[in-house]
């Protein structure tokens, strides 16, 4: 069980089922977090399963020129974008919030999380995935560029645009900055 990720990936490339289980266990939380934020909680479990099926079908194509996680995020983002294109989902409608919030701190955190999730859903999928890869997953600009197959400078400009649009949506929802 003490195998490194690169050893697990190599074993997966040889068709080792136990290694596939280990890879899934090591990566499933991060993939689910990204997929959930990209497509929503209702669709995330099925889409995550699709990501890992695709991972195990194509793991032989992973060359090791980038980090495995970067390659895996690319697969996950592609699956999410394909799903969103097919579903042609529209952004959520705005929330009606009470002007004064007297709820306990935990309830406010939950409300803030829900507002943030709704605002994220209003972002274009390409902006949402860049924001999530940077701010939630903590990937460096170069890793995001590799994962999304775009120039490094594009990552920065799209991230700035995502942040600005996210702020606008949060203000619309009544978020106080």
PDB file of C-alpha atoms in Angstrom:
ATOM      1  CA  UNK A   1       0.000   0.000   0.000  1.00  0.00           C
ATOM      2  CA  UNK A   2       3.060   2.253   0.340  1.00  0.00           C
ATOM      3  CA  UNK A   3       3.495   2.621  -3.419  1.00  0.00           C
ATOM      4  CA  UNK A   4       4.147   6.044  -4.853  1.00  0.00           C
ATOM      5  CA  UNK A   5       1.702   7.487  -7.346  1.00  0.00           C
ATOM      6  CA  UNK A   6       4.165   6.925 -10.201  1.00  0.00           C
ATOM      7  CA  UNK A   7       4.488   3.240  -9.214  1.00  0.00           C
ATOM      8  CA  UNK A   8       0.711   2.911  -9.056  1.00  0.00           C
ATOM      9  CA  UNK A   9       0.328   4.555 -12.477  1.00  0.00           C
ATOM     10  CA  UNK A  10       2.974   2.229 -13.950  1.00  0.00           C
ATOM     11  CA  UNK A  11       1.133  -0.784 -12.511  1.00  0.00           C
ATOM     12  CA  UNK A  12      -2.162   0.539 -13.936  1.00  0.00           C
ATOM     13  CA  UNK A  13      -0.513   0.803 -17.337  1.00  0.00           C
ATOM     14  CA  UNK A  14       0.238  -2.924 -17.009  1.00  0.00           C
ATOM     15  CA  UNK A  15      -3.439  -3.667 -16.273  1.00  0.00           C
ATOM     16  CA  UNK A  16      -3.065  -4.243 -12.515  1.00  0.00           C
ATOM     17  CA  UNK A  17      -6.591  -4.093 -11.011  1.00  0.00           C
ATOM     18  CA  UNK A  18      -5.323  -3.527  -7.452  1.00  0.00           C
ATOM     19  CA  UNK A  19      -3.283  -0.575  -8.707  1.00  0.00           C
ATOM     20  CA  UNK A  20      -6.431   0.819 -10.351  1.00  0.00           C
ATOM     21  CA  UNK A  21      -8.203   0.640  -6.999  1.00  0.00           C
ATOM     22  CA  UNK A  22      -5.284   2.396  -5.298  1.00  0.00           C
ATOM     23  CA  UNK A  23      -5.189   5.085  -7.974  1.00  0.00           C
ATOM     24  CA  UNK A  24      -8.910   5.673  -7.602  1.00  0.00           C
ATOM     25  CA  UNK A  25      -8.607   5.920  -3.804  1.00  0.00           C
ATOM     26  CA  UNK A  26      -5.722   8.394  -4.034  1.00  0.00           C
ATOM     27  CA  UNK A  27      -7.333  10.664  -6.631  1.00  0.00           C
ATOM     28  CA  UNK A  28     -11.106  10.337  -6.254  1.00  0.00           C
ATOM     29  CA  UNK A  29     -11.621  13.174  -3.741  1.00  0.00           C
ATOM     30  CA  UNK A  30      -9.790  15.741  -5.871  1.00  0.00           C
ATOM     31  CA  UNK A  31     -11.539  14.637  -9.060  1.00  0.00           C
ATOM     32  CA  UNK A  32     -14.936  14.622  -7.366  1.00  0.00           C
ATOM     33  CA  UNK A  33     -14.351  18.123  -5.962  1.00  0.00           C
ATOM     34  CA  UNK A  34     -13.576  19.447  -9.446  1.00  0.00           C
ATOM     35  CA  UNK A  35     -16.380  17.563 -11.209  1.00  0.00           C
ATOM     36  CA  UNK A  36     -18.921  18.503  -8.542  1.00  0.00           C
ATOM     37  CA  UNK A  37     -18.110  22.183  -8.894  1.00  0.00           C
ATOM     38  CA  UNK A  38     -18.143  21.975 -12.700  1.00  0.00           C
ATOM     39  CA  UNK A  39     -21.435  20.139 -13.246  1.00  0.00           C
ATOM     40  CA  UNK A  40     -23.224  20.078  -9.881  1.00  0.00           C
ATOM     41  CA  UNK A  41     -23.750  17.490  -7.183  1.00  0.00           C
ATOM     42  CA  UNK A  42     -26.528  15.623  -8.945  1.00  0.00           C
ATOM     43  CA  UNK A  43     -24.440  14.822 -12.026  1.00  0.00           C
ATOM     44  CA  UNK A  44     -21.029  14.530 -10.343  1.00  0.00           C
ATOM     45  CA  UNK A  45     -21.037  10.843  -9.264  1.00  0.00           C
ATOM     46  CA  UNK A  46     -21.889   9.545 -12.744  1.00  0.00           C
ATOM     47  CA  UNK A  47     -19.470  11.904 -14.417  1.00  0.00           C
ATOM     48  CA  UNK A  48     -16.701  11.025 -11.975  1.00  0.00           C
ATOM     49  CA  UNK A  49     -17.230   7.352 -12.782  1.00  0.00           C
ATOM     50  CA  UNK A  50     -16.930   8.253 -16.468  1.00  0.00           C
ATOM     51  CA  UNK A  51     -13.674  10.130 -15.767  1.00  0.00           C
ATOM     52  CA  UNK A  52     -12.117   7.091 -14.104  1.00  0.00           C
ATOM     53  CA  UNK A  53     -13.359   4.705 -16.817  1.00  0.00           C
ATOM     54  CA  UNK A  54     -11.734   7.004 -19.366  1.00  0.00           C
ATOM     55  CA  UNK A  55      -8.602   7.180 -17.187  1.00  0.00           C
ATOM     56  CA  UNK A  56      -8.201   3.414 -17.098  1.00  0.00           C
ATOM     57  CA  UNK A  57      -8.994   3.067 -20.830  1.00  0.00           C
ATOM     58  CA  UNK A  58      -6.373   5.623 -21.822  1.00  0.00           C
ATOM     59  CA  UNK A  59      -3.758   5.396 -19.051  1.00  0.00           C
ATOM     60  CA  UNK A  60      -1.358   3.828 -21.530  1.00  0.00           C
ATOM     61  CA  UNK A  61      -1.246   7.229 -23.258  1.00  0.00           C
ATOM     62  CA  UNK A  62       0.128   8.921 -20.131  1.00  0.00           C
ATOM     63  CA  UNK A  63       3.777   9.526 -20.997  1.00  0.00           C
ATOM     64  CA  UNK A  64       5.029  11.047 -17.760  1.00  0.00           C
ATOM     65  CA  UNK A  65       6.011  14.374 -19.377  1.00  0.00           C
ATOM     66  CA  UNK A  66       3.755  16.141 -16.871  1.00  0.00           C
ATOM     67  CA  UNK A  67       2.475  15.228 -13.434  1.00  0.00           C
ATOM     68  CA  UNK A  68      -0.132  12.472 -13.491  1.00  0.00           C
ATOM     69  CA  UNK A  69      -2.588  14.733 -11.643  1.00  0.00           C
ATOM     70  CA  UNK A  70      -2.311  17.306 -14.432  1.00  0.00           C
ATOM     71  CA  UNK A  71      -3.136  14.625 -17.009  1.00  0.00           C
ATOM     72  CA  UNK A  72      -6.029  13.361 -14.863  1.00  0.00           C
ATOM     73  CA  UNK A  73      -7.432  16.890 -14.429  1.00  0.00           C
ATOM     74  CA  UNK A  74      -7.305  17.276 -18.214  1.00  0.00           C
ATOM     75  CA  UNK A  75      -9.429  14.151 -18.625  1.00  0.00           C
ATOM     76  CA  UNK A  76     -11.851  15.361 -15.948  1.00  0.00           C
ATOM     77  CA  UNK A  77     -12.166  18.838 -17.485  1.00  0.00           C
ATOM     78  CA  UNK A  78     -12.734  17.327 -20.943  1.00  0.00           C
ATOM     79  CA  UNK A  79     -15.494  15.059 -19.602  1.00  0.00           C
ATOM     80  CA  UNK A  80     -17.139  17.992 -17.792  1.00  0.00           C
ATOM     81  CA  UNK A  81     -16.996  20.287 -20.817  1.00  0.00           C
ATOM     82  CA  UNK A  82     -18.357  17.548 -23.061  1.00  0.00           C
ATOM     83  CA  UNK A  83     -21.200  16.921 -20.607  1.00  0.00           C
ATOM     84  CA  UNK A  84     -22.016  20.628 -20.366  1.00  0.00           C
ATOM     85  CA  UNK A  85     -21.994  21.030 -24.147  1.00  0.00           C
ATOM     86  CA  UNK A  86     -24.334  18.072 -24.552  1.00  0.00           C
ATOM     87  CA  UNK A  87     -26.646  19.143 -21.741  1.00  0.00           C
ATOM     88  CA  UNK A  88     -26.664  22.801 -22.867  1.00  0.00           C
ATOM     89  CA  UNK A  89     -27.427  23.755 -19.306  1.00  0.00           C
ATOM     90  CA  UNK A  90     -28.301  27.330 -18.501  1.00  0.00           C
ATOM     91  CA  UNK A  91     -27.065  29.302 -15.468  1.00  0.00           C
ATOM     92  CA  UNK A  92     -29.094  29.178 -12.302  1.00  0.00           C
ATOM     93  CA  UNK A  93     -31.568  31.936 -11.599  1.00  0.00           C
ATOM     94  CA  UNK A  94     -30.630  34.556  -9.006  1.00  0.00           C
ATOM     95  CA  UNK A  95     -31.384  34.057  -5.363  1.00  0.00           C
ATOM     96  CA  UNK A  96     -33.620  36.236  -3.265  1.00  0.00           C
ATOM     97  CA  UNK A  97     -31.779  36.886  -0.025  1.00  0.00           C
ATOM     98  CA  UNK A  98     -32.999  38.501   3.146  1.00  0.00           C
ATOM     99  CA  UNK A  99     -31.257  41.856   3.694  1.00  0.00           C
ATOM    100  CA  UNK A 100     -30.370  41.131   7.321  1.00  0.00           C
ATOM    101  CA  UNK A 101     -28.807  37.790   8.197  1.00  0.00           C
ATOM    102  CA  UNK A 102     -29.159  36.813  11.852  1.00  0.00           C
ATOM    103  CA  UNK A 103     -28.333  33.143  11.396  1.00  0.00           C
ATOM    104  CA  UNK A 104     -25.561  31.477  13.426  1.00  0.00           C
ATOM    105  CA  UNK A 105     -22.027  31.552  11.952  1.00  0.00           C
ATOM    106  CA  UNK A 106     -22.182  27.945  10.700  1.00  0.00           C
ATOM    107  CA  UNK A 107     -25.431  28.610   8.843  1.00  0.00           C
ATOM    108  CA  UNK A 108     -23.893  31.746   7.285  1.00  0.00           C
ATOM    109  CA  UNK A 109     -20.909  29.696   6.104  1.00  0.00           C
ATOM    110  CA  UNK A 110     -23.291  27.206   4.502  1.00  0.00           C
ATOM    111  CA  UNK A 111     -25.202  30.066   2.848  1.00  0.00           C
ATOM    112  CA  UNK A 112     -21.948  31.591   1.600  1.00  0.00           C
ATOM    113  CA  UNK A 113     -20.889  28.222   0.203  1.00  0.00           C
ATOM    114  CA  UNK A 114     -24.236  27.872  -1.597  1.00  0.00           C
ATOM    115  CA  UNK A 115     -23.965  31.419  -2.995  1.00  0.00           C
ATOM    116  CA  UNK A 116     -20.429  30.730  -4.171  1.00  0.00           C
ATOM    117  CA  UNK A 117     -21.522  27.479  -5.839  1.00  0.00           C
ATOM    118  CA  UNK A 118     -24.382  29.255  -7.618  1.00  0.00           C
ATOM    119  CA  UNK A 119     -22.083  32.052  -8.747  1.00  0.00           C
ATOM    120  CA  UNK A 120     -19.567  29.494 -10.025  1.00  0.00           C
ATOM    121  CA  UNK A 121     -22.312  27.826 -12.057  1.00  0.00           C
ATOM    122  CA  UNK A 122     -22.919  31.153 -13.836  1.00  0.00           C
ATOM    123  CA  UNK A 123     -19.339  31.269 -15.115  1.00  0.00           C
ATOM    124  CA  UNK A 124     -18.597  29.893 -18.554  1.00  0.00           C
ATOM    125  CA  UNK A 125     -17.254  26.333 -18.139  1.00  0.00           C
ATOM    126  CA  UNK A 126     -13.787  27.313 -19.407  1.00  0.00           C
ATOM    127  CA  UNK A 127     -13.526  30.083 -16.795  1.00  0.00           C
ATOM    128  CA  UNK A 128     -15.004  27.903 -14.046  1.00  0.00           C
ATOM    129  CA  UNK A 129     -12.487  25.114 -14.568  1.00  0.00           C
ATOM    130  CA  UNK A 130      -9.518  27.525 -14.518  1.00  0.00           C
ATOM    131  CA  UNK A 131     -10.807  29.129 -11.318  1.00  0.00           C
ATOM    132  CA  UNK A 132     -11.357  25.735  -9.668  1.00  0.00           C
ATOM    133  CA  UNK A 133      -8.010  24.302 -10.735  1.00  0.00           C
ATOM    134  CA  UNK A 134      -6.206  27.356  -9.333  1.00  0.00           C
ATOM    135  CA  UNK A 135      -8.224  28.323  -6.261  1.00  0.00           C
ATOM    136  CA  UNK A 136      -9.590  24.964  -5.111  1.00  0.00           C
ATOM    137  CA  UNK A 137      -7.014  22.469  -6.369  1.00  0.00           C
ATOM    138  CA  UNK A 138      -4.029  24.802  -5.985  1.00  0.00           C
ATOM    139  CA  UNK A 139      -2.441  24.067  -9.363  1.00  0.00           C
ATOM    140  CA  UNK A 140       0.253  26.409 -10.634  1.00  0.00           C
ATOM    141  CA  UNK A 141      -0.386  28.423 -13.807  1.00  0.00           C
ATOM    142  CA  UNK A 142       1.931  26.135 -15.793  1.00  0.00           C
ATOM    143  CA  UNK A 143       0.114  23.017 -14.611  1.00  0.00           C
ATOM    144  CA  UNK A 144      -3.241  24.535 -15.532  1.00  0.00           C
ATOM    145  CA  UNK A 145      -1.891  25.480 -18.957  1.00  0.00           C
ATOM    146  CA  UNK A 146      -0.750  21.883 -19.526  1.00  0.00           C
ATOM    147  CA  UNK A 147      -3.999  20.421 -18.199  1.00  0.00           C
ATOM    148  CA  UNK A 148      -6.117  22.652 -20.439  1.00  0.00           C
ATOM    149  CA  UNK A 149      -3.653  22.766 -23.342  1.00  0.00           C
ATOM    150  CA  UNK A 150      -3.590  26.572 -23.477  1.00  0.00           C
ATOM    151  CA  UNK A 151      -0.747  29.130 -23.213  1.00  0.00           C
ATOM    152  CA  UNK A 152       0.387  30.186 -19.727  1.00  0.00           C
ATOM    153  CA  UNK A 153      -0.633  33.796 -20.371  1.00  0.00           C
ATOM    154  CA  UNK A 154      -4.150  32.699 -21.266  1.00  0.00           C
ATOM    155  CA  UNK A 155      -4.453  31.056 -17.850  1.00  0.00           C
ATOM    156  CA  UNK A 156      -3.748  34.369 -16.131  1.00  0.00           C
ATOM    157  CA  UNK A 157      -6.125  36.412 -18.254  1.00  0.00           C
ATOM    158  CA  UNK A 158      -8.945  33.863 -17.969  1.00  0.00           C
ATOM    159  CA  UNK A 159      -8.392  33.553 -14.234  1.00  0.00           C
ATOM    160  CA  UNK A 160      -8.666  37.326 -13.851  1.00  0.00           C
ATOM    161  CA  UNK A 161     -11.836  37.323 -15.923  1.00  0.00           C
ATOM    162  CA  UNK A 162     -13.267  34.435 -13.871  1.00  0.00           C
ATOM    163  CA  UNK A 163     -12.543  36.259 -10.616  1.00  0.00           C
ATOM    164  CA  UNK A 164     -14.134  39.489 -11.897  1.00  0.00           C
ATOM    165  CA  UNK A 165     -17.256  37.727 -13.175  1.00  0.00           C
ATOM    166  CA  UNK A 166     -17.529  35.672  -9.996  1.00  0.00           C
ATOM    167  CA  UNK A 167     -17.369  38.849  -7.927  1.00  0.00           C
ATOM    168  CA  UNK A 168     -20.111  40.436 -10.074  1.00  0.00           C
ATOM    169  CA  UNK A 169     -22.372  37.419  -9.618  1.00  0.00           C
ATOM    170  CA  UNK A 170     -21.776  37.343  -5.880  1.00  0.00           C
ATOM    171  CA  UNK A 171     -22.643  41.042  -5.611  1.00  0.00           C
ATOM    172  CA  UNK A 172     -25.864  40.334  -7.553  1.00  0.00           C
ATOM    173  CA  UNK A 173     -26.670  37.658  -4.978  1.00  0.00           C
ATOM    174  CA  UNK A 174     -26.153  40.155  -2.139  1.00  0.00           C
ATOM    175  CA  UNK A 175     -22.707  39.041  -0.955  1.00  0.00           C
ATOM    176  CA  UNK A 176     -20.984  41.732   1.094  1.00  0.00           C
ATOM    177  CA  UNK A 177     -17.274  42.240   0.371  1.00  0.00           C
TER     178      UNK A 177
END
